[in-house]
mmCIF file of N, CA and C in Angstrom:
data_model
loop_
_atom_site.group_PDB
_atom_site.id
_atom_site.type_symbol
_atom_site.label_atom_id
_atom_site.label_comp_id
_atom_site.label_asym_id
_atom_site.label_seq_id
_atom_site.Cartn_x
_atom_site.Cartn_y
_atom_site.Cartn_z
ATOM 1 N N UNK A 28 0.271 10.093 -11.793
ATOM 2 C CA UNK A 28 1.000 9.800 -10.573
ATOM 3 C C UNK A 28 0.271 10.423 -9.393
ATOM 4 N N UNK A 29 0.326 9.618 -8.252
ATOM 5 C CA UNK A 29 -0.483 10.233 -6.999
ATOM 6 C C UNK A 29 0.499 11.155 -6.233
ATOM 7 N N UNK A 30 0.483 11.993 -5.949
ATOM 8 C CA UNK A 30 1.307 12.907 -5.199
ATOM 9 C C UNK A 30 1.371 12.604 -3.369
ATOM 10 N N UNK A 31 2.019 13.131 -3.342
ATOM 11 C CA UNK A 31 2.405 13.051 -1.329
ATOM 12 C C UNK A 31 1.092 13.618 -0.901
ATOM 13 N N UNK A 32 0.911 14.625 -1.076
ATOM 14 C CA UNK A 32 -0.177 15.450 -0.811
ATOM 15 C C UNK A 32 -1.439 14.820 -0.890
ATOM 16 N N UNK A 33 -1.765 14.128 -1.880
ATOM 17 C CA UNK A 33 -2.917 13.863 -2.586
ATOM 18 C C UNK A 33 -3.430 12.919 -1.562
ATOM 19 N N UNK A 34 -2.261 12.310 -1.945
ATOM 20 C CA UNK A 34 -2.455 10.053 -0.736
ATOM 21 C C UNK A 34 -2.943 10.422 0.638
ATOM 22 N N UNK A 35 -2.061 11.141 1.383
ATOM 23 C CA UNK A 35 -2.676 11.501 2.611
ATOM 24 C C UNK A 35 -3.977 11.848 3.066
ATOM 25 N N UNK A 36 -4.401 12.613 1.721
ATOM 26 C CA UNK A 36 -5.759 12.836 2.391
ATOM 27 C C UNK A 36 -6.750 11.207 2.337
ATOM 28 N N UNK A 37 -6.550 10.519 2.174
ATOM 29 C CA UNK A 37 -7.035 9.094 1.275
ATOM 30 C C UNK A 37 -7.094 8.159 2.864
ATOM 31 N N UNK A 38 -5.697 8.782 3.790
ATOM 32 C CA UNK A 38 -6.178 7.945 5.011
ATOM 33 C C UNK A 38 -7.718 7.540 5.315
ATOM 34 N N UNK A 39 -7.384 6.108 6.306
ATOM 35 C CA UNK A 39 -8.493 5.603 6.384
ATOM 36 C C UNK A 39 -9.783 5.546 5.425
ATOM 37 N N UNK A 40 -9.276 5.180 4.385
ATOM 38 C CA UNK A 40 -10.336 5.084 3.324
ATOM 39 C C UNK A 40 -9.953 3.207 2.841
ATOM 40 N N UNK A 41 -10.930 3.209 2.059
ATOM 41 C CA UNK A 41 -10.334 1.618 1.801
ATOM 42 C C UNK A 41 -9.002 1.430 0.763
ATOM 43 N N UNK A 42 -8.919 0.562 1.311
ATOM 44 C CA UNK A 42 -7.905 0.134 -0.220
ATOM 45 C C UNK A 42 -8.104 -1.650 -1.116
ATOM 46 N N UNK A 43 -8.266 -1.687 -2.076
ATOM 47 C CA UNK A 43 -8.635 -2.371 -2.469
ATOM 48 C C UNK A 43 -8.139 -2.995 -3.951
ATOM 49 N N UNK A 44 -8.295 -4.215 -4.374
ATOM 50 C CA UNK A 44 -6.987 -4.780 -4.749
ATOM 51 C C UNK A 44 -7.802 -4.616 -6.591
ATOM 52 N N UNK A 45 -7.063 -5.227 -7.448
ATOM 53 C CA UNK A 45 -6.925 -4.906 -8.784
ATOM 54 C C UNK A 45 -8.503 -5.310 -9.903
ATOM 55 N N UNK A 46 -9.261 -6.673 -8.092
ATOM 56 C CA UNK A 46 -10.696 -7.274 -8.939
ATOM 57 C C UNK A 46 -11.676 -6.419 -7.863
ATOM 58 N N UNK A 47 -11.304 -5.382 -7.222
ATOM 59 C CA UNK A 47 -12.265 -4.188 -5.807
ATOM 60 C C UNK A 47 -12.543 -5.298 -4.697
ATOM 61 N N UNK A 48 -11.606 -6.107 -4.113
ATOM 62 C CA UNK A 48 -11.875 -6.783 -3.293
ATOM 63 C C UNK A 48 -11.431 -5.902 -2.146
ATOM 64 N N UNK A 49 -11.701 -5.541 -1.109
ATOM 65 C CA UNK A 49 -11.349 -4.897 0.333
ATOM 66 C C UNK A 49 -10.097 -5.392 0.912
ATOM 67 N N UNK A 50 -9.341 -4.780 0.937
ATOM 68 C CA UNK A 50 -8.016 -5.417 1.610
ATOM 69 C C UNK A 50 -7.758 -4.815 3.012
ATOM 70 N N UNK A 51 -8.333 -3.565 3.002
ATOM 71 C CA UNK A 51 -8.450 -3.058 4.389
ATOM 72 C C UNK A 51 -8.617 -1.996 4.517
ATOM 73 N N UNK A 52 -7.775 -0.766 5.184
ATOM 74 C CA UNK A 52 -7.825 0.615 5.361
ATOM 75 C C UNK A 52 -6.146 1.989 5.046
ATOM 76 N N UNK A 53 -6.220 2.288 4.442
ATOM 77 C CA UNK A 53 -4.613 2.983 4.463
ATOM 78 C C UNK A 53 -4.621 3.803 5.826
ATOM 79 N N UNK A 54 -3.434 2.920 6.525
ATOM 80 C CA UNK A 54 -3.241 3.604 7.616
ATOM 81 C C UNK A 54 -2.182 4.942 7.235
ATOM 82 N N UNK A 55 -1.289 4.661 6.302
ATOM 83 C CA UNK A 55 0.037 5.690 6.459
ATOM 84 C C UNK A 55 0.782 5.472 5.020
ATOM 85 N N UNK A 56 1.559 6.793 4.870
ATOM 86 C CA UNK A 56 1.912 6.571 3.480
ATOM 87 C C UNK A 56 3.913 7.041 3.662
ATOM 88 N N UNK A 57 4.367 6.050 2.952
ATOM 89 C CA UNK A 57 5.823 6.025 3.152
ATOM 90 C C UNK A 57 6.325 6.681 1.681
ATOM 91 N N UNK A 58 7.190 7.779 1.706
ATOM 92 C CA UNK A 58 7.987 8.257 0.390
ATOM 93 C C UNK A 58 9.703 7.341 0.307
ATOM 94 N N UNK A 59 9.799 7.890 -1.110
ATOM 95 C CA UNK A 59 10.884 7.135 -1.348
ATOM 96 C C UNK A 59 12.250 8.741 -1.126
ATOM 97 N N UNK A 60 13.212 7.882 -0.215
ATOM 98 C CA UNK A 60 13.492 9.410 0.724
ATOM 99 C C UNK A 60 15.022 10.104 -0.571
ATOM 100 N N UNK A 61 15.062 8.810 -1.824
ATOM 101 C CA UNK A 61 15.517 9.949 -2.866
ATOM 102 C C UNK A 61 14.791 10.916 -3.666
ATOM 103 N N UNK A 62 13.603 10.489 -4.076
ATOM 104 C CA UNK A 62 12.439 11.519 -4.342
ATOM 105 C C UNK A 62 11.735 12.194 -3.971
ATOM 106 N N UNK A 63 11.355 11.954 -2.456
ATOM 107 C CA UNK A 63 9.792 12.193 -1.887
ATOM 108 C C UNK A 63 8.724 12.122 -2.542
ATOM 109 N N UNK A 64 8.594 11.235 -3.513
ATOM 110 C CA UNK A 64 7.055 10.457 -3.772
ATOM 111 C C UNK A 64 6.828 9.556 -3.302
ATOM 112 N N UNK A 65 5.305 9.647 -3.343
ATOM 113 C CA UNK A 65 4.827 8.171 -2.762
ATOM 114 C C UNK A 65 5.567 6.614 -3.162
ATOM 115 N N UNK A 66 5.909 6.004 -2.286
ATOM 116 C CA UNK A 66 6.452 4.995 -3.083
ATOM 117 C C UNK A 66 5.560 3.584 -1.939
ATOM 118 N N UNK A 67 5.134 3.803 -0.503
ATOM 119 C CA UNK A 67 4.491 2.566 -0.163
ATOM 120 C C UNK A 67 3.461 3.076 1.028
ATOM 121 N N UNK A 68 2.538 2.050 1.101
ATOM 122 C CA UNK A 68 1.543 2.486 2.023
ATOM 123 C C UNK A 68 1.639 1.229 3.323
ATOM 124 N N UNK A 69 1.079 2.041 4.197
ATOM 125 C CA UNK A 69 0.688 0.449 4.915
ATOM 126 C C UNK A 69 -0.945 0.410 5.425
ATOM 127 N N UNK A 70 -1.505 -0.601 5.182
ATOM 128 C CA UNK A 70 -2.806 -1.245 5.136
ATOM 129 C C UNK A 70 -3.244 -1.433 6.090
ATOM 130 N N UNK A 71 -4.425 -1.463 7.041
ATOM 131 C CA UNK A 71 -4.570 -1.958 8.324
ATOM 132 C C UNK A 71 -5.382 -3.157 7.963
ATOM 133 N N UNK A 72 -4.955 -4.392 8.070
ATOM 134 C CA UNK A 72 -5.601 -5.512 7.601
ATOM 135 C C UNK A 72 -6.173 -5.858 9.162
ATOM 136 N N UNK A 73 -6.980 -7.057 9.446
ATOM 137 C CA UNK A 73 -7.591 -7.858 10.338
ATOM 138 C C UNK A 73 -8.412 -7.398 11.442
ATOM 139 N N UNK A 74 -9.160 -8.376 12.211
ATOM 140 C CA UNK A 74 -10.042 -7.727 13.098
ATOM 141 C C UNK A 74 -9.026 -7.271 14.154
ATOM 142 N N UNK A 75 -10.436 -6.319 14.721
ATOM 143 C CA UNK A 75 -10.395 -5.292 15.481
ATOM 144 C C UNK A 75 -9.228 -5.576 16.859
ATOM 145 N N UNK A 76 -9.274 -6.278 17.587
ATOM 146 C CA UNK A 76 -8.404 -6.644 17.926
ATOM 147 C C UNK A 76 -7.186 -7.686 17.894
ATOM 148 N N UNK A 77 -6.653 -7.492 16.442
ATOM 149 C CA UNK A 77 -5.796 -8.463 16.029
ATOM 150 C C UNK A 77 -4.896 -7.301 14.592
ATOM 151 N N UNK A 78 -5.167 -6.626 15.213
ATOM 152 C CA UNK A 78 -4.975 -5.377 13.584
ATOM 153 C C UNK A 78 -3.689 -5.749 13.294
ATOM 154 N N UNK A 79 -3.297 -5.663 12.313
ATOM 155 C CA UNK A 79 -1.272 -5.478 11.783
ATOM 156 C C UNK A 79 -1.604 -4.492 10.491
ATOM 157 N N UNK A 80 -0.305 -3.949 9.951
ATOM 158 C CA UNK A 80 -0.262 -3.245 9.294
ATOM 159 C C UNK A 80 0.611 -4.018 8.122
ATOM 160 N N UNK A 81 0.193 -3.933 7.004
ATOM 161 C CA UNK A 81 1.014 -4.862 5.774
ATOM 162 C C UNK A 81 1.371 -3.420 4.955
ATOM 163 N N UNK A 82 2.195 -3.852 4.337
ATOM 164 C CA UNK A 82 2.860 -2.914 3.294
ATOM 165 C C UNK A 82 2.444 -3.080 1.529
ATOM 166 N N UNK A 83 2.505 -2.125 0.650
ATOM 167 C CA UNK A 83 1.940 -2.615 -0.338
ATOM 168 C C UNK A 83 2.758 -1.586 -1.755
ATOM 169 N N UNK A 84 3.146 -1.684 -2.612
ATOM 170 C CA UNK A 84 3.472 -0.565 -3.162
ATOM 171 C C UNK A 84 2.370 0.455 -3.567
ATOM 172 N N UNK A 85 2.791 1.665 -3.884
ATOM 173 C CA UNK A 85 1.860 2.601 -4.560
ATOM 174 C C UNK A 85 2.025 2.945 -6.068
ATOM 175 N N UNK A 86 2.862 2.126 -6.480
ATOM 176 C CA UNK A 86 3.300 2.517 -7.923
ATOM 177 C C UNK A 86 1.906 2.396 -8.659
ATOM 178 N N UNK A 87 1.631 2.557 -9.337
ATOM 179 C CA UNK A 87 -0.115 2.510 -10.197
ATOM 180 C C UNK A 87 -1.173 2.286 -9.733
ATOM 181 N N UNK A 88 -0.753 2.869 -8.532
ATOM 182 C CA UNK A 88 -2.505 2.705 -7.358
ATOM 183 C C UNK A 88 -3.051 3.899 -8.268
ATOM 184 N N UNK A 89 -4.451 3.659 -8.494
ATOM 185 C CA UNK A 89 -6.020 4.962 -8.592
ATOM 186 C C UNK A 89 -6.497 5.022 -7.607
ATOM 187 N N UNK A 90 -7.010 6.099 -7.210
ATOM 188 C CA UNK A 90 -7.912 6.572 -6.642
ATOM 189 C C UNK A 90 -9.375 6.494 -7.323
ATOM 190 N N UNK A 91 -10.525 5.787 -6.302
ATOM 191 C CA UNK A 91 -11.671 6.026 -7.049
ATOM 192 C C UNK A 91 -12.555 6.884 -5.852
ATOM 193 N N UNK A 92 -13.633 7.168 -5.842
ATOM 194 C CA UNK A 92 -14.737 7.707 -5.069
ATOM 195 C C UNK A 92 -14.727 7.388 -3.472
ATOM 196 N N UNK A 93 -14.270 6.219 -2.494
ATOM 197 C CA UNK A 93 -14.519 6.009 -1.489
ATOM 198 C C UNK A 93 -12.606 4.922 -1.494
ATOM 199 N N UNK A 94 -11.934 4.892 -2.441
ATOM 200 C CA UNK A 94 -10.938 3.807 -2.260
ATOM 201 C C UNK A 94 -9.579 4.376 -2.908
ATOM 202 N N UNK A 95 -8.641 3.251 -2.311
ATOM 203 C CA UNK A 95 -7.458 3.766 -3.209
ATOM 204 C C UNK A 95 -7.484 2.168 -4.194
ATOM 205 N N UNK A 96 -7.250 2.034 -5.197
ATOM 206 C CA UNK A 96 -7.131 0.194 -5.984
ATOM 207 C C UNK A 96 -5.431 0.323 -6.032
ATOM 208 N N UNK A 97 -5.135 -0.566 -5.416
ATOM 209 C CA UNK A 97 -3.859 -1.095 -5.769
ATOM 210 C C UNK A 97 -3.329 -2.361 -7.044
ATOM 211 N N UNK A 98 -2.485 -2.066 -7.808
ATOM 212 C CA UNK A 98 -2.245 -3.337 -9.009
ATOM 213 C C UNK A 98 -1.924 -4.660 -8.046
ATOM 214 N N UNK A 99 -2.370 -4.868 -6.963
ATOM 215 C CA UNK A 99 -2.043 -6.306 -6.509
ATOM 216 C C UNK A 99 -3.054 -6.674 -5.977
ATOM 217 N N UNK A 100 -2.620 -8.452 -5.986
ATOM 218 C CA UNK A 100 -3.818 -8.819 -5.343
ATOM 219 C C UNK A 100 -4.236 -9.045 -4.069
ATOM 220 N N UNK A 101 -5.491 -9.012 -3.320
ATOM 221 C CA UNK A 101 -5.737 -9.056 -1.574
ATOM 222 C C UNK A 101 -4.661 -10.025 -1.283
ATOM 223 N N UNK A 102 -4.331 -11.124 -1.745
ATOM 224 C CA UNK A 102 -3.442 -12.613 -1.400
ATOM 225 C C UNK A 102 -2.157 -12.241 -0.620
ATOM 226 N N UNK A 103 -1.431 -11.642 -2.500
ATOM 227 C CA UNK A 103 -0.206 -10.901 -2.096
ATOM 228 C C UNK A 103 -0.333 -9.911 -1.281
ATOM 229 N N UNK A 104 -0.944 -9.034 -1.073
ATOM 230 C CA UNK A 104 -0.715 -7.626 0.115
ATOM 231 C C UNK A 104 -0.877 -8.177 1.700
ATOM 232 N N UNK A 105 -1.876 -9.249 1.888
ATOM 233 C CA UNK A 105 -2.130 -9.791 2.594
ATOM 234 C C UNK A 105 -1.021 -10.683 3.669
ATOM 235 N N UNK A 106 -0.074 -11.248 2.537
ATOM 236 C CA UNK A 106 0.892 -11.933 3.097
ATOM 237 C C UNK A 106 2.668 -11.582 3.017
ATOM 238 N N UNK A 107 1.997 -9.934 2.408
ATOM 239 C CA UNK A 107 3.215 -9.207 2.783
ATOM 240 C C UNK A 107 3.922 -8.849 4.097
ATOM 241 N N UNK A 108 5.521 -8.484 4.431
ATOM 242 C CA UNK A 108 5.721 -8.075 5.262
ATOM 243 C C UNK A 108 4.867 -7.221 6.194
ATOM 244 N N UNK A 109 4.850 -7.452 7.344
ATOM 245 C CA UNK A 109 3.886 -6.615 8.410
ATOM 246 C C UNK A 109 4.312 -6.618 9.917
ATOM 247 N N UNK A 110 3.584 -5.091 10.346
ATOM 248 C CA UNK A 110 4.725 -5.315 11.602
ATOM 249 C C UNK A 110 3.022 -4.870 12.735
ATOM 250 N N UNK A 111 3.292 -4.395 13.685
ATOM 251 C CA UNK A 111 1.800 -4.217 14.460
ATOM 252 C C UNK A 111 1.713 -2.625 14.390
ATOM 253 N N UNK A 112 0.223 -2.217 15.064
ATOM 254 C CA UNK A 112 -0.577 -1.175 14.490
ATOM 255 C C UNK A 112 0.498 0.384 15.587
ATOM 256 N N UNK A 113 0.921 -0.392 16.050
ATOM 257 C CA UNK A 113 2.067 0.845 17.259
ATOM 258 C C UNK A 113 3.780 0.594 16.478
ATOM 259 N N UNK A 114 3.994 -0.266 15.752
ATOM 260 C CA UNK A 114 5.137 -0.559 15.810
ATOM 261 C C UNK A 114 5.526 0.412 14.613
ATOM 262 N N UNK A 115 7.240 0.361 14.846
ATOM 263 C CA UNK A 115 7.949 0.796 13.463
ATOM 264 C C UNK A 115 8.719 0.035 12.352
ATOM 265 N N UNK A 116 8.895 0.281 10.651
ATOM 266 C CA UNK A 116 9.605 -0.825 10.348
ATOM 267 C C UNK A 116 10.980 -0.610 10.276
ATOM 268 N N UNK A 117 11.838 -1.711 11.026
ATOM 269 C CA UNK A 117 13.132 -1.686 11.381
ATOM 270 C C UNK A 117 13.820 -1.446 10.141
ATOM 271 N N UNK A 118 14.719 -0.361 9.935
ATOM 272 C CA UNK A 118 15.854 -0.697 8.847
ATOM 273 C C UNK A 118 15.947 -1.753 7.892
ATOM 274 N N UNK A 119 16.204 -2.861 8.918
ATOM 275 C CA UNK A 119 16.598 -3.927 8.448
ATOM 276 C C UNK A 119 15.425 -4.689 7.466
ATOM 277 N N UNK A 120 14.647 -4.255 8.087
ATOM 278 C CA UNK A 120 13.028 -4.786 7.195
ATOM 279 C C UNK A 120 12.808 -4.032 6.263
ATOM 280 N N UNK A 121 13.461 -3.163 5.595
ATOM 281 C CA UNK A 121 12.797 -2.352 4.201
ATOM 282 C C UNK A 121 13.367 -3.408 3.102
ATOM 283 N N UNK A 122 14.438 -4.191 3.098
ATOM 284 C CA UNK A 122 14.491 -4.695 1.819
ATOM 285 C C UNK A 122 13.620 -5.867 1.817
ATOM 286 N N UNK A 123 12.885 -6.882 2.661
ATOM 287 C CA UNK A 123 12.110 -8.060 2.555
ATOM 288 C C UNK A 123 10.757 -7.091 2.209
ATOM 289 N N UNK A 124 10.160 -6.269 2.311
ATOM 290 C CA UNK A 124 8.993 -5.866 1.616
ATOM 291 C C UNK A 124 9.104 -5.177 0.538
ATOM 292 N N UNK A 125 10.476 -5.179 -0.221
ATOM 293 C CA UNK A 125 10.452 -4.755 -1.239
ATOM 294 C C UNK A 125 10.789 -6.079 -2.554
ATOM 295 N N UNK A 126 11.417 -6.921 -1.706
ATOM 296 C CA UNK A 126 11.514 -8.397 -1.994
ATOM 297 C C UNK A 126 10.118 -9.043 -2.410
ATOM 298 N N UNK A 127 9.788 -9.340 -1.327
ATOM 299 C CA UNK A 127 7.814 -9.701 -1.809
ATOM 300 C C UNK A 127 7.404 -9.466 -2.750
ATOM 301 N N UNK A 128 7.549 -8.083 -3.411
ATOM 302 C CA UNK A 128 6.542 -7.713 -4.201
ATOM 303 C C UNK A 128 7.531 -7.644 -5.724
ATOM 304 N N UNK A 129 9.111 -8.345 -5.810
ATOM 305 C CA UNK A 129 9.990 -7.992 -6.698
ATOM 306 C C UNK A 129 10.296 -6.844 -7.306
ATOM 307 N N UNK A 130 10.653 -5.686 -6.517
ATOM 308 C CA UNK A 130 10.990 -4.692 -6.284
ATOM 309 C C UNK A 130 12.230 -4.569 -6.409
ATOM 310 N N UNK A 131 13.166 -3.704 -6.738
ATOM 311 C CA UNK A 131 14.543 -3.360 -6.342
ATOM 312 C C UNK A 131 14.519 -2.559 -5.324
ATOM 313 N N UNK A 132 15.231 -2.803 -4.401
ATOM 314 C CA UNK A 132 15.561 -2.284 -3.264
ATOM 315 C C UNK A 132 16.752 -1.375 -3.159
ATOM 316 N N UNK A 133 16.926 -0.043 -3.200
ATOM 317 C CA UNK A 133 17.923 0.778 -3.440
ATOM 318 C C UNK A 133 18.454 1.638 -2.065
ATOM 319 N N UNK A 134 18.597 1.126 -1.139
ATOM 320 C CA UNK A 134 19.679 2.461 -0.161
ATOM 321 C C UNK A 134 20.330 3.081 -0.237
ATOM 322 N N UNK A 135 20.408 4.683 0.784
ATOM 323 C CA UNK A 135 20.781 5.441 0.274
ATOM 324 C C UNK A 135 22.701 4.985 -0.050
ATOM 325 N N UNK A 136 23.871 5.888 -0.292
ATOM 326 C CA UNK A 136 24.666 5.318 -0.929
ATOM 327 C C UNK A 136 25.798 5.388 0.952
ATOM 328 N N UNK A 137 25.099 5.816 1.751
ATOM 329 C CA UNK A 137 25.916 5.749 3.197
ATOM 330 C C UNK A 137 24.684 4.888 4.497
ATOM 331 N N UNK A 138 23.722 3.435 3.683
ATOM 332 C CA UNK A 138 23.473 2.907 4.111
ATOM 333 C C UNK A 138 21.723 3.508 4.622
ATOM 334 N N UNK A 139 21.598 4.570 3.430
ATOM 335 C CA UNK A 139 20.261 5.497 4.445
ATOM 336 C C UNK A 139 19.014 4.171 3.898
ATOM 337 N N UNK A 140 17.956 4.375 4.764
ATOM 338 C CA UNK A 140 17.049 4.114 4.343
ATOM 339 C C UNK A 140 16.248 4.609 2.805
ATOM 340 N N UNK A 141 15.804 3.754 2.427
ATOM 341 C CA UNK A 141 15.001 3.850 1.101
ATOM 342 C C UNK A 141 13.687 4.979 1.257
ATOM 343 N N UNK A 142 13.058 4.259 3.038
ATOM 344 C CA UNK A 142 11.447 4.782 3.303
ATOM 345 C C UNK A 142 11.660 5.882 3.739
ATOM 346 N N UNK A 143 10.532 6.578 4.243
ATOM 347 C CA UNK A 143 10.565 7.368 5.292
ATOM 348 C C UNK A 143 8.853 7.686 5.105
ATOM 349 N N UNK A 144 8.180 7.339 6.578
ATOM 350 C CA UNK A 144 6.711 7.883 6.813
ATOM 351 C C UNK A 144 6.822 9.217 6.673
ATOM 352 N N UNK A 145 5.755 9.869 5.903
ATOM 353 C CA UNK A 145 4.932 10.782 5.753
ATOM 354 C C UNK A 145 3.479 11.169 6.861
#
């Protein structure tokens, strides 16, 4: 398992999908706010001036030498939920990126959020 600690240092490194295709850069790493483990990252996909940030899980991501590999593919991460490189994700948007990827989506039990940036 990758730890809170660990992922962070991993910013801006690549991330890359399950055949080492480049999917982009880990901008930021989101815990799951009943555990505080890693539970999602977000990606800085597209050119330079067109950047968005996609979401991706971290459940069985490795770490290798210069990358993080995620179990999905560039396609799916690609056409995951995404919001822009300043923005935040609304409440309301944590269960459609957990949807995407067929996830269960669990809030807290007085409506809390699931995420929370790290």
């Amino acid at each position: 398992m990758i730890r809170s600690a660990d992922i962070r240092e991993w910013r801006n490194h690549d991330v890359v999908d399950t055949k080492g295709h480049k999917i982009g850069v880990l901008e930021a790493v989101y815990v799951d706010t009943r555990t505080d483990e890693p539970a999602m990252a977000t990606v800085r996909t597209g050119l330079p001036t067109r950047q968005r940030l996609v979401f991706v899980p971290l459940d069985e991501a490795t770490v290798g030498p210069d990358y993080l590999k995620v179990p999905y593919d560039k396609g799916r991460v690609r056409k995951a939920p995404s919001m822009g490189p300043d923005d935040v994700l609304p409440a309301d948007g944590e269960e459609a990126v957990f949807q995407h990827y067929g996830l269960p989506y669990r809030p807290g039990a007085q409506g809390e959020r699931q995420l929370a940036r790290r």
